Amino acid sequence: MLSAPELLLPAGSLAKMHAAFDFGADAVYAGQPRYSLRARNNDFSTLKTLQEGIEGAHARGKQFFVASNIFAHNAKLKTYLRDMEPVIAMKPDALIMADPGLIMMVRDKWPEVPVHLSVQANAVNWADVKFWHRMGLTRVILSRELSLDEIEEIRQRCPEMELEVFVHGALCIAYSGRCLLSGYFNHRDSNQGTCTNSCRWDYKVGHAEEDASGDLAPPQVIQLQFRQALEQAERPLSALHQQPRHRLADRPYLIEEAERPGELMPILEDEHGTYIMNSKDLRAVEHIERLVKIGVDSLKVEGRTKSLYYVARTAQVYRQAIDDAVAGRPFDPGLLGQLQGLANRGYTDGFYQRHHTQAYQNYLRGASEVDRSQYVGHVLGVNDGWARVDVKNRFAVGDRLEAVHPNGNRDLIVTRLRADDGGDISVAPGSGHVVWMELDPALEGALLARYV
């Protein structure tokens, strides 16, 4: 029988940590604000909250990992060991680290503390893994740029090391986070934990003309034809290779970010694409069976700044995918549609399978359209058959909702709504409102999603 890998979820807050465990996670990870890549939007900003998280996880028989994965400049070396003392005393199950110097310092002072190599360290081959095993690390989080075949080879050559891979969440346009955009624009360094996600801003693209001196003249803004690009991407590779390179592919271009009008930046595009534009989000639920068979030890979801609904839904979906794979059940394509309801920028399975056939792409897109949903509310409590709901997005009487609950999801129709002051209403307007709706008391604490 196959062994079930650990399901590892992000914990941006205590509430999200408990939601992750409620919906099937085995472990969570959270960051130290000064020494992790999530200095912003991090509820574990105090030692008290971090201790509550670690103790709360252990009380439930779960694990809690602390990310300490910046690449430290000299100034932070002066304070690092001192600041780590109280964290180590809390007995986290492992530290997630990237900087070889900080790893050396931790291994020298606290050799008994398990250290996991962060994805930021870019481990891409089996020799990397063996090196870090020799350094005393207990787990390597492999780079996102690896294929399934490459992961399998590393597993076979390195049976002595725990391996972890990402299966869901945001992708970076740089090589596993080694990005300079945020530092260039805002002087906030991604590798110091203050990335402003510059790759995901709103950019306009324009043709530019090169003058006699080699300078680029200001462009006329053009509209990107995303639908046409999508259709082109889904054509068989053989058809694409038969076409000559487009005459516009080698022209220079300038981009302009929406909040920085007049700041025109040159970009170049080659046969591999353009390197300063947005990436899709990773979704690899369809590859869980293969990863389980390979023997990967931990499957990781990204998203410490995402919503409570995101944590609950991803934990629930990937828990089912793991359990199905271990039990020998076939992959349920309905899981693709359940993830489609999460906020996303379009999905990709990243580098796991480099070249998809058109039939495979059509299958994934078709399956993702089934039972798509939108997060609309959080049930705060139920009293006498009426639930108090914190509204996240608009929904109305007559809408079909899914109540997402640790004890099982349930479909329902909204029959009646009341405003928080008790008056009858037909629509829950949107975020910032609280309404009451008729609901089974067994669904207290449920997250509500509207089918679209």
GROMACS .gro file of C-alpha atoms in nm:
model
  452
    1MET     CA    1   0.000   0.000   0.000
    2LEU     CA    2   0.122   0.350  -0.080
    3SER     CA    3   0.217   0.584   0.203
    4ALA     CA    4   0.029   0.911   0.239
    5PRO     CA    5   0.250   1.219   0.214
    6GLU     CA    6   0.214   1.502   0.461
    7LEU     CA    7  -0.030   1.774   0.355
    8LEU     CA    8   0.129   2.108   0.447
    9LEU     CA    9  -0.080   2.426   0.451
   10PRO     CA   10   0.003   2.794   0.512
   11ALA     CA   11  -0.085   2.953   0.846
   12GLY     CA   12  -0.112   3.329   0.812
   13SER     CA   13  -0.315   3.347   1.134
   14LEU     CA   14  -0.436   3.124   1.417
   15ALA     CA   15  -0.781   3.102   1.257
   16LYS     CA   16  -0.633   2.987   0.926
   17MET     CA   17  -0.413   2.736   1.108
   18HIS     CA   18  -0.714   2.575   1.274
   19ALA     CA   19  -0.909   2.581   0.947
   20ALA     CA   20  -0.622   2.400   0.776
   21PHE     CA   21  -0.629   2.129   1.042
   22ASP     CA   22  -1.010   2.109   1.041
   23PHE     CA   23  -1.011   2.041   0.666
   24GLY     CA   24  -0.734   1.782   0.658
   25ALA     CA   25  -0.385   1.934   0.685
   26ASP     CA   26  -0.117   1.741   0.874
   27ALA     CA   27   0.110   2.040   0.930
   28VAL     CA   28   0.130   2.415   0.880
   29TYR     CA   29   0.407   2.668   0.831
   30ALA     CA   30   0.427   3.029   0.946
   31GLY     CA   31   0.693   3.294   0.914
   32GLN     CA   32   0.903   3.499   1.152
   33PRO     CA   33   0.833   3.854   1.038
   34ARG     CA   34   1.195   3.974   1.055
   35TYR     CA   35   1.351   3.663   0.909
   36SER     CA   36   1.100   3.513   0.665
   37LEU     CA   37   0.968   3.601   0.321
   38ARG     CA   38   0.636   3.720   0.466
   39ALA     CA   39   0.719   4.025   0.675
   40ARG     CA   40   0.388   4.180   0.567
   41ASN     CA   41   0.037   4.055   0.648
   42ASN     CA   42   0.165   3.812   0.908
   43ASP     CA   43  -0.041   3.760   1.224
   44PHE     CA   44   0.246   3.566   1.382
   45SER     CA   45   0.423   3.894   1.443
   46THR     CA   46   0.461   3.843   1.817
   47LEU     CA   47   0.624   3.565   2.014
   48LYS     CA   48   0.298   3.519   2.205
   49THR     CA   49   0.099   3.443   1.888
   50LEU     CA   50   0.373   3.217   1.755
   51GLN     CA   51   0.374   3.022   2.078
   52GLU     CA   52  -0.006   2.990   2.068
   53GLY     CA   53   0.026   2.851   1.718
   54ILE     CA   54   0.292   2.595   1.803
   55GLU     CA   55   0.115   2.483   2.121
   56GLY     CA   56  -0.222   2.474   1.943
   57ALA     CA   57  -0.083   2.255   1.665
   58HIS     CA   58   0.085   2.015   1.909
   59ALA     CA   59  -0.235   1.991   2.114
   60ARG     CA   60  -0.407   1.859   1.802
   61GLY     CA   61  -0.126   1.616   1.723
   62LYS     CA   62  -0.015   1.827   1.425
   63GLN     CA   63   0.316   1.986   1.326
   64PHE     CA   64   0.414   2.353   1.305
   65PHE     CA   65   0.713   2.469   1.098
   66VAL     CA   66   0.866   2.817   1.130
   67ALA     CA   67   0.997   2.982   0.813
   68SER     CA   68   1.324   3.166   0.871
   69ASN     CA   69   1.423   3.175   0.508
   70ILE     CA   70   1.559   3.518   0.417
   71PHE     CA   71   1.903   3.570   0.269
   72ALA     CA   72   2.044   3.781   0.550
   73HIS     CA   73   2.260   4.091   0.512
   74ASN     CA   74   2.528   4.158   0.774
   75ALA     CA   75   2.301   4.370   0.994
   76LYS     CA   76   2.064   4.080   1.055
   77LEU     CA   77   2.345   3.842   1.144
   78LYS     CA   78   2.410   4.052   1.455
   79THR     CA   79   2.064   3.986   1.596
   80TYR     CA   80   1.972   3.648   1.449
   81LEU     CA   81   2.083   3.404   1.718
   82ARG     CA   82   1.954   3.630   1.995
   83ASP     CA   83   1.612   3.659   1.829
   84MET     CA   84   1.599   3.285   1.764
   85GLU     CA   85   1.650   3.188   2.129
   86PRO     CA   86   1.283   3.226   2.237
   87VAL     CA   87   1.158   3.068   1.912
   88ILE     CA   88   1.372   2.757   1.960
   89ALA     CA   89   1.245   2.736   2.319
   90MET     CA   90   0.889   2.699   2.180
   91LYS     CA   91   0.998   2.373   2.010
   92PRO     CA   92   0.874   2.418   1.653
   93ASP     CA   93   0.889   2.095   1.458
   94ALA     CA   94   1.139   2.239   1.210
   95LEU     CA   95   1.288   2.562   1.079
   96ILE     CA   96   1.257   2.635   0.706
   97MET     CA   97   1.583   2.803   0.599
   98ALA     CA   98   1.766   2.909   0.283
   99ASP     CA   99   2.078   3.110   0.374
  100PRO     CA  100   2.381   2.876   0.416
  101GLY     CA  101   2.535   3.110   0.673
  102LEU     CA  102   2.224   3.116   0.890
  103ILE     CA  103   2.191   2.739   0.852
  104MET     CA  104   2.549   2.700   0.973
  105MET     CA  105   2.480   2.922   1.275
  106VAL     CA  106   2.167   2.728   1.371
  107ARG     CA  107   2.334   2.389   1.321
  108ASP     CA  108   2.628   2.496   1.538
  109LYS     CA  109   2.416   2.633   1.825
  110TRP     CA  110   2.112   2.402   1.810
  111PRO     CA  111   2.219   2.080   1.631
  112GLU     CA  112   1.908   1.900   1.760
  113VAL     CA  113   1.666   2.133   1.575
  114PRO     CA  114   1.542   1.991   1.242
  115VAL     CA  115   1.610   2.221   0.945
  116HIS     CA  116   1.422   2.206   0.614
  117LEU     CA  117   1.586   2.363   0.310
  118SER     CA  118   1.362   2.637   0.169
  119VAL     CA  119   1.258   2.644  -0.196
  120GLN     CA  120   1.449   2.975  -0.207
  121ALA     CA  121   1.773   2.775  -0.206
  122ASN     CA  122   1.684   2.636  -0.552
  123ALA     CA  123   1.766   2.266  -0.505
  124VAL     CA  124   1.727   2.128  -0.856
  125ASN     CA  125   1.928   1.804  -0.861
  126TRP     CA  126   2.010   1.499  -0.652
  127ALA     CA  127   2.364   1.621  -0.575
  128ASP     CA  128   2.212   1.931  -0.411
  129VAL     CA  129   1.999   1.706  -0.194
  130LYS     CA  130   2.292   1.485  -0.092
  131PHE     CA  131   2.498   1.793  -0.004
  132TRP     CA  132   2.231   1.926   0.229
  133HIS     CA  133   2.185   1.583   0.385
  134ARG     CA  134   2.558   1.584   0.460
  135MET     CA  135   2.511   1.925   0.623
  136GLY     CA  136   2.261   1.771   0.866
  137LEU     CA  137   1.932   1.893   0.716
  138THR     CA  138   1.632   1.662   0.741
  139ARG     CA  139   1.422   1.779   0.444
  140VAL     CA  140   1.469   1.957   0.112
  141ILE     CA  141   1.188   2.159  -0.046
  142LEU     CA  142   1.262   2.112  -0.413
  143SER     CA  143   1.265   2.396  -0.662
  144ARG     CA  144   0.938   2.461  -0.846
  145GLU     CA  145   1.120   2.436  -1.180
  146LEU     CA  146   1.147   2.055  -1.174
  147SER     CA  147   0.949   1.805  -1.378
  148LEU     CA  148   0.786   1.494  -1.235
  149ASP     CA  149   1.056   1.280  -1.396
  150GLU     CA  150   1.331   1.488  -1.235
  151ILE     CA  151   1.165   1.461  -0.895
  152GLU     CA  152   1.139   1.085  -0.937
  153GLU     CA  153   1.510   1.057  -1.015
  154ILE     CA  154   1.599   1.263  -0.708
  155ARG     CA  155   1.373   1.040  -0.495
  156GLN     CA  156   1.543   0.726  -0.624
  157ARG     CA  157   1.895   0.859  -0.574
  158CYS     CA  158   1.826   1.017  -0.233
  159PRO     CA  159   1.612   0.775  -0.030
  160GLU     CA  160   1.770   0.905   0.291
  161MET     CA  161   1.627   1.260   0.262
  162GLU     CA  162   1.271   1.385   0.306
  163LEU     CA  163   1.146   1.564  -0.007
  164GLU     CA  164   0.878   1.833  -0.024
  165VAL     CA  165   0.720   1.990  -0.331
  166PHE     CA  166   0.470   2.271  -0.397
  167VAL     CA  167   0.136   2.164  -0.547
  168HIS     CA  168  -0.074   2.482  -0.531
  169GLY     CA  169  -0.044   2.859  -0.510
  170ALA     CA  170   0.125   3.161  -0.665
  171LEU     CA  171   0.416   3.114  -0.901
  172CYS     CA  172   0.701   3.360  -0.934
  173ILE     CA  173   0.825   3.494  -1.267
  174ALA     CA  174   1.180   3.459  -1.135
  175TYR     CA  175   1.361   3.137  -1.052
  176SER     CA  176   1.190   3.026  -0.729
  177GLY     CA  177   1.162   3.375  -0.591
  178ARG     CA  178   1.497   3.524  -0.690
  179CYS     CA  179   1.330   3.839  -0.820
  180LEU     CA  180   1.448   4.201  -0.834
  181LEU     CA  181   1.132   4.378  -0.954
  182SER     CA  182   1.002   4.477  -0.611
  183GLY     CA  183   1.342   4.604  -0.502
  184TYR     CA  184   1.380   4.799  -0.826
  185PHE     CA  185   1.039   4.968  -0.808
  186ASN     CA  186   0.980   5.011  -0.434
  187HIS     CA  187   1.316   4.938  -0.268
  188ARG     CA  188   1.146   4.645  -0.095
  189ASP     CA  189   1.349   4.331  -0.149
  190SER     CA  190   1.164   4.006  -0.212
  191ASN     CA  191   1.445   3.807  -0.053
  192GLN     CA  192   1.416   4.015   0.264
  193GLY     CA  193   1.048   3.935   0.308
  194THR     CA  194   0.895   4.256   0.172
  195CYS     CA  195   0.802   4.165  -0.186
  196THR     CA  196   0.528   4.392  -0.325
  197ASN     CA  197   0.437   4.142  -0.601
  198SER     CA  198   0.544   4.376  -0.880
  199CYS     CA  199   0.507   4.097  -1.134
  200ARG     CA  200   0.131   4.102  -1.073
  201TRP     CA  201   0.068   4.470  -1.132
  202ASP     CA  202  -0.132   4.603  -1.427
  203TYR     CA  203   0.102   4.665  -1.719
  204LYS     CA  204   0.025   4.805  -2.064
  205VAL     CA  205   0.236   4.699  -2.358
  206GLY     CA  206   0.331   4.919  -2.652
  207HIS     CA  207   0.533   4.886  -2.972
  208ALA     CA  208   0.849   5.097  -2.976
  209GLU     CA  209   1.066   5.218  -3.260
  210GLU     CA  210   1.444   5.228  -3.238
  211ASP     CA  211   1.606   5.548  -3.366
  212ALA     CA  212   1.946   5.588  -3.532
  213SER     CA  213   2.122   5.618  -3.195
  214GLY     CA  214   1.966   5.300  -3.062
  215ASP     CA  215   1.722   5.472  -2.824
  216LEU     CA  216   1.361   5.358  -2.803
  217ALA     CA  217   1.095   5.615  -2.888
  218PRO     CA  218   0.774   5.632  -2.679
  219PRO     CA  219   0.523   5.374  -2.800
  220GLN     CA  220   0.161   5.368  -2.893
  221VAL     CA  221  -0.015   5.148  -2.638
  222ILE     CA  222  -0.157   4.826  -2.781
  223GLN     CA  223  -0.421   4.593  -2.642
  224LEU     CA  224  -0.304   4.243  -2.562
  225GLN     CA  225  -0.527   3.981  -2.725
  226PHE     CA  226  -0.545   3.735  -2.436
  227ARG     CA  227  -0.812   3.512  -2.591
  228GLN     CA  228  -0.614   3.483  -2.913
  229ALA     CA  229  -0.299   3.406  -2.713
  230LEU     CA  230  -0.484   3.137  -2.517
  231GLU     CA  231  -0.612   2.972  -2.834
  232GLN     CA  232  -0.263   2.984  -2.982
  233ALA     CA  233  -0.118   2.823  -2.668
  234GLU     CA  234  -0.367   2.536  -2.690
  235ARG     CA  235  -0.281   2.444  -3.047
  236PRO     CA  236  -0.070   2.130  -3.095
  237LEU     CA  237   0.302   2.196  -3.074
  238SER     CA  238   0.352   2.038  -3.415
  239ALA     CA  239   0.128   2.303  -3.572
  240LEU     CA  240   0.316   2.583  -3.400
  241HIS     CA  241   0.653   2.452  -3.515
  242GLN     CA  242   0.536   2.451  -3.876
  243GLN     CA  243   0.471   2.825  -3.871
  244PRO     CA  244   0.746   3.080  -3.936
  245ARG     CA  245   0.841   3.315  -3.653
  246HIS     CA  246   0.603   3.612  -3.648
  247ARG     CA  247   0.744   3.935  -3.790
  248LEU     CA  248   0.650   4.124  -3.471
  249ALA     CA  249   0.830   3.883  -3.239
  250ASP     CA  250   1.165   4.059  -3.272
  251ARG     CA  251   1.040   4.416  -3.236
  252PRO     CA  252   1.133   4.609  -2.922
  253TYR     CA  253   0.853   4.682  -2.675
  254LEU     CA  254   0.802   4.914  -2.383
  255ILE     CA  255   0.574   4.852  -2.086
  256GLU     CA  256   0.408   5.102  -1.854
  257GLU     CA  257   0.278   5.009  -1.507
  258ALA     CA  258  -0.065   5.154  -1.423
  259GLU     CA  259   0.051   5.348  -1.116
  260ARG     CA  260   0.366   5.482  -1.285
  261PRO     CA  261   0.250   5.665  -1.597
  262GLY     CA  262   0.533   5.785  -1.815
  263GLU     CA  263   0.788   5.540  -1.673
  264LEU     CA  264   0.847   5.331  -1.984
  265MET     CA  265   1.053   5.015  -1.948
  266PRO     CA  266   1.197   4.817  -2.240
  267ILE     CA  267   1.127   4.445  -2.265
  268LEU     CA  268   1.229   4.183  -2.516
  269GLU     CA  269   1.046   3.868  -2.615
  270ASP     CA  270   1.204   3.555  -2.755
  271GLU     CA  271   1.070   3.210  -2.838
  272HIS     CA  272   1.031   3.135  -2.465
  273GLY     CA  273   0.815   3.438  -2.383
  274THR     CA  274   0.836   3.772  -2.204
  275TYR     CA  275   1.000   3.782  -1.865
  276ILE     CA  276   0.838   4.075  -1.684
  277MET     CA  277   0.474   3.977  -1.711
  278ASN     CA  278   0.234   3.795  -1.481
  279SER     CA  279   0.242   3.421  -1.421
  280LYS     CA  280  -0.052   3.191  -1.375
  281ASP     CA  281  -0.109   3.015  -1.043
  282LEU     CA  282   0.009   2.662  -0.975
  283ARG     CA  283  -0.252   2.387  -0.954
  284ALA     CA  284  -0.115   2.033  -0.959
  285VAL     CA  285  -0.399   1.836  -0.800
  286GLU     CA  286  -0.414   1.616  -1.111
  287HIS     CA  287  -0.055   1.504  -1.042
  288ILE     CA  288  -0.105   1.397  -0.680
  289GLU     CA  289  -0.130   1.028  -0.772
  290ARG     CA  290   0.206   1.040  -0.950
  291LEU     CA  291   0.370   1.232  -0.663
  292VAL     CA  292   0.236   0.978  -0.412
  293LYS     CA  293   0.374   0.691  -0.620
  294ILE     CA  294   0.711   0.868  -0.649
  295GLY     CA  295   0.726   0.878  -0.270
  296VAL     CA  296   0.737   1.252  -0.205
  297ASP     CA  297   0.714   1.310   0.171
  298SER     CA  298   0.527   1.641   0.181
  299LEU     CA  299   0.290   1.828  -0.053
  300LYS     CA  300   0.283   2.201   0.009
  301VAL     CA  301   0.022   2.468  -0.059
  302GLU     CA  302   0.141   2.829  -0.090
  303GLY     CA  303  -0.056   3.125   0.042
  304ARG     CA  304   0.007   3.267   0.389
  305THR     CA  305  -0.167   3.591   0.286
  306LYS     CA  306  -0.470   3.419   0.128
  307SER     CA  307  -0.822   3.399   0.275
  308LEU     CA  308  -0.967   3.156   0.527
  309TYR     CA  309  -1.176   3.010   0.245
  310TYR     CA  310  -0.863   2.951   0.036
  311VAL     CA  311  -0.700   2.757   0.319
  312ALA     CA  312  -1.011   2.549   0.388
  313ARG     CA  313  -1.085   2.467   0.024
  314THR     CA  314  -0.729   2.376  -0.074
  315ALA     CA  315  -0.687   2.161   0.237
  316GLN     CA  316  -1.013   1.979   0.166
  317VAL     CA  317  -0.944   1.923  -0.204
  318TYR     CA  318  -0.583   1.808  -0.167
  319ARG     CA  319  -0.677   1.589   0.130
  320GLN     CA  320  -0.927   1.406  -0.091
  321ALA     CA  321  -0.677   1.380  -0.376
  322ILE     CA  322  -0.416   1.227  -0.144
  323ASP     CA  323  -0.661   0.986   0.018
  324ASP     CA  324  -0.791   0.876  -0.324
  325ALA     CA  325  -0.439   0.817  -0.454
  326VAL     CA  326  -0.336   0.612  -0.149
  327ALA     CA  327  -0.655   0.405  -0.168
  328GLY     CA  328  -0.607   0.340  -0.540
  329ARG     CA  329  -0.915   0.534  -0.645
  330PRO     CA  330  -0.904   0.723  -0.978
  331PHE     CA  331  -0.857   1.099  -0.983
  332ASP     CA  332  -1.183   1.291  -0.941
  333PRO     CA  333  -1.192   1.567  -1.209
  334GLY     CA  334  -1.452   1.749  -1.002
  335LEU     CA  335  -1.166   1.862  -0.777
  336LEU     CA  336  -1.047   2.089  -1.057
  337GLY     CA  337  -1.379   2.274  -1.054
  338GLN     CA  338  -1.371   2.311  -0.676
  339LEU     CA  339  -1.035   2.489  -0.698
  340GLN     CA  340  -1.158   2.707  -0.984
  341GLY     CA  341  -1.375   2.899  -0.739
  342LEU     CA  342  -1.070   3.030  -0.555
  343ALA     CA  343  -0.928   3.366  -0.657
  344ASN     CA  344  -0.670   3.286  -0.923
  345ARG     CA  345  -0.496   3.432  -1.227
  346GLY     CA  346  -0.557   3.127  -1.437
  347TYR     CA  347  -0.407   2.789  -1.353
  348THR     CA  348  -0.105   2.598  -1.475
  349ASP     CA  349   0.064   2.283  -1.351
  350GLY     CA  350   0.393   2.467  -1.379
  351PHE     CA  351   0.693   2.259  -1.483
  352TYR     CA  352   0.562   1.921  -1.371
  353GLN     CA  353   0.467   1.820  -1.725
  354ARG     CA  354   0.643   2.036  -1.980
  355HIS     CA  355   0.441   1.975  -2.295
  356HIS     CA  356   0.070   1.898  -2.283
  357THR     CA  357  -0.130   1.767  -2.574
  358GLN     CA  358  -0.429   1.967  -2.691
  359ALA     CA  359  -0.660   1.690  -2.570
  360TYR     CA  360  -0.512   1.710  -2.221
  361GLN     CA  361  -0.549   2.088  -2.211
  362ASN     CA  362  -0.910   2.066  -2.325
  363TYR     CA  363  -0.981   1.801  -2.061
  364LEU     CA  364  -0.842   2.020  -1.782
  365ARG     CA  365  -1.024   2.332  -1.896
  366GLY     CA  366  -1.351   2.145  -1.943
  367ALA     CA  367  -1.331   1.982  -1.600
  368SER     CA  368  -1.251   2.317  -1.438
  369GLU     CA  369  -1.575   2.468  -1.567
  370VAL     CA  370  -1.790   2.217  -1.377
  371ASP     CA  371  -1.958   2.356  -1.062
  372ARG     CA  372  -1.749   2.673  -1.049
  373SER     CA  373  -1.815   2.876  -0.736
  374GLN     CA  374  -1.738   3.202  -0.557
  375TYR     CA  375  -1.676   3.252  -0.184
  376VAL     CA  376  -1.969   3.456  -0.052
  377GLY     CA  377  -1.980   3.424   0.324
  378HIS     CA  378  -1.861   3.283   0.657
  379VAL     CA  379  -2.118   3.144   0.903
  380LEU     CA  380  -2.035   3.307   1.237
  381GLY     CA  381  -2.300   3.121   1.438
  382VAL     CA  382  -2.644   2.961   1.420
  383ASN     CA  383  -2.933   3.042   1.657
  384ASP     CA  384  -3.282   2.891   1.629
  385GLY     CA  385  -3.223   2.789   1.267
  386TRP     CA  386  -3.091   3.130   1.163
  387ALA     CA  387  -2.724   3.174   1.076
  388ARG     CA  388  -2.536   3.501   1.117
  389VAL     CA  389  -2.321   3.538   0.804
  390ASP     CA  390  -2.022   3.763   0.744
  391VAL     CA  391  -2.074   3.847   0.376
  392LYS     CA  392  -1.771   3.828   0.145
  393ASN     CA  393  -1.939   3.862  -0.196
  394ARG     CA  394  -2.292   3.928  -0.319
  395PHE     CA  395  -2.556   3.654  -0.304
  396ALA     CA  396  -2.936   3.655  -0.308
  397VAL     CA  397  -3.253   3.466  -0.227
  398GLY     CA  398  -3.285   3.179  -0.474
  399ASP     CA  399  -2.910   3.131  -0.519
  400ARG     CA  400  -2.765   2.782  -0.496
  401LEU     CA  401  -2.484   2.769  -0.240
  402GLU     CA  402  -2.235   2.513  -0.122
  403ALA     CA  403  -2.169   2.503   0.252
  404VAL     CA  404  -1.805   2.396   0.290
  405HIS     CA  405  -1.769   2.222   0.628
  406PRO     CA  406  -1.514   1.986   0.788
  407ASN     CA  407  -1.789   1.727   0.842
  408GLY     CA  408  -1.881   1.730   0.474
  409ASN     CA  409  -2.004   1.981   0.220
  410ARG     CA  410  -2.372   2.036   0.150
  411ASP     CA  411  -2.565   2.211  -0.128
  412LEU     CA  412  -2.854   2.441  -0.033
  413ILE     CA  413  -3.085   2.707  -0.174
  414VAL     CA  414  -3.110   3.048  -0.007
  415THR     CA  415  -3.478   3.072   0.094
  416ARG     CA  416  -3.485   3.377   0.323
  417LEU     CA  417  -3.248   3.658   0.419
  418ARG     CA  418  -3.264   3.917   0.693
  419ALA     CA  419  -3.056   4.225   0.755
  420ASP     CA  420  -2.857   4.243   1.077
  421ASP     CA  421  -3.129   4.469   1.220
  422GLY     CA  422  -3.395   4.202   1.152
  423GLY     CA  423  -3.568   4.333   0.837
  424ASP     CA  424  -3.635   4.102   0.541
  425ILE     CA  425  -3.403   4.152   0.241
  426SER     CA  426  -3.361   3.975  -0.091
  427VAL     CA  427  -2.988   4.039  -0.148
  428ALA     CA  428  -2.674   4.020   0.067
  429PRO     CA  429  -2.493   4.316  -0.092
  430GLY     CA  430  -2.129   4.218  -0.050
  431SER     CA  431  -1.821   4.248   0.168
  432GLY     CA  432  -1.864   4.450   0.485
  433HIS     CA  433  -2.224   4.344   0.549
  434VAL     CA  434  -2.366   4.095   0.797
  435VAL     CA  435  -2.691   3.912   0.720
  436TRP     CA  436  -2.902   3.630   0.862
  437MET     CA  437  -3.016   3.326   0.663
  438GLU     CA  438  -3.199   3.005   0.742
  439LEU     CA  439  -2.947   2.726   0.796
  440ASP     CA  440  -2.908   2.384   0.957
  441PRO     CA  441  -2.731   2.427   1.296
  442ALA     CA  442  -2.498   2.142   1.197
  443LEU     CA  443  -2.336   2.383   0.948
  444GLU     CA  444  -2.217   2.632   1.210
  445GLY     CA  445  -1.877   2.768   1.107
  446ALA     CA  446  -1.927   2.672   0.742
  447LEU     CA  447  -1.784   2.873   0.454
  448LEU     CA  448  -2.043   2.954   0.187
  449ALA     CA  449  -1.974   2.946  -0.187
  450ARG     CA  450  -2.221   3.044  -0.459
  451TYR     CA  451  -2.231   2.834  -0.776
  452VAL     CA  452  -2.173   3.049  -1.085
   0.00000   0.00000   0.00000
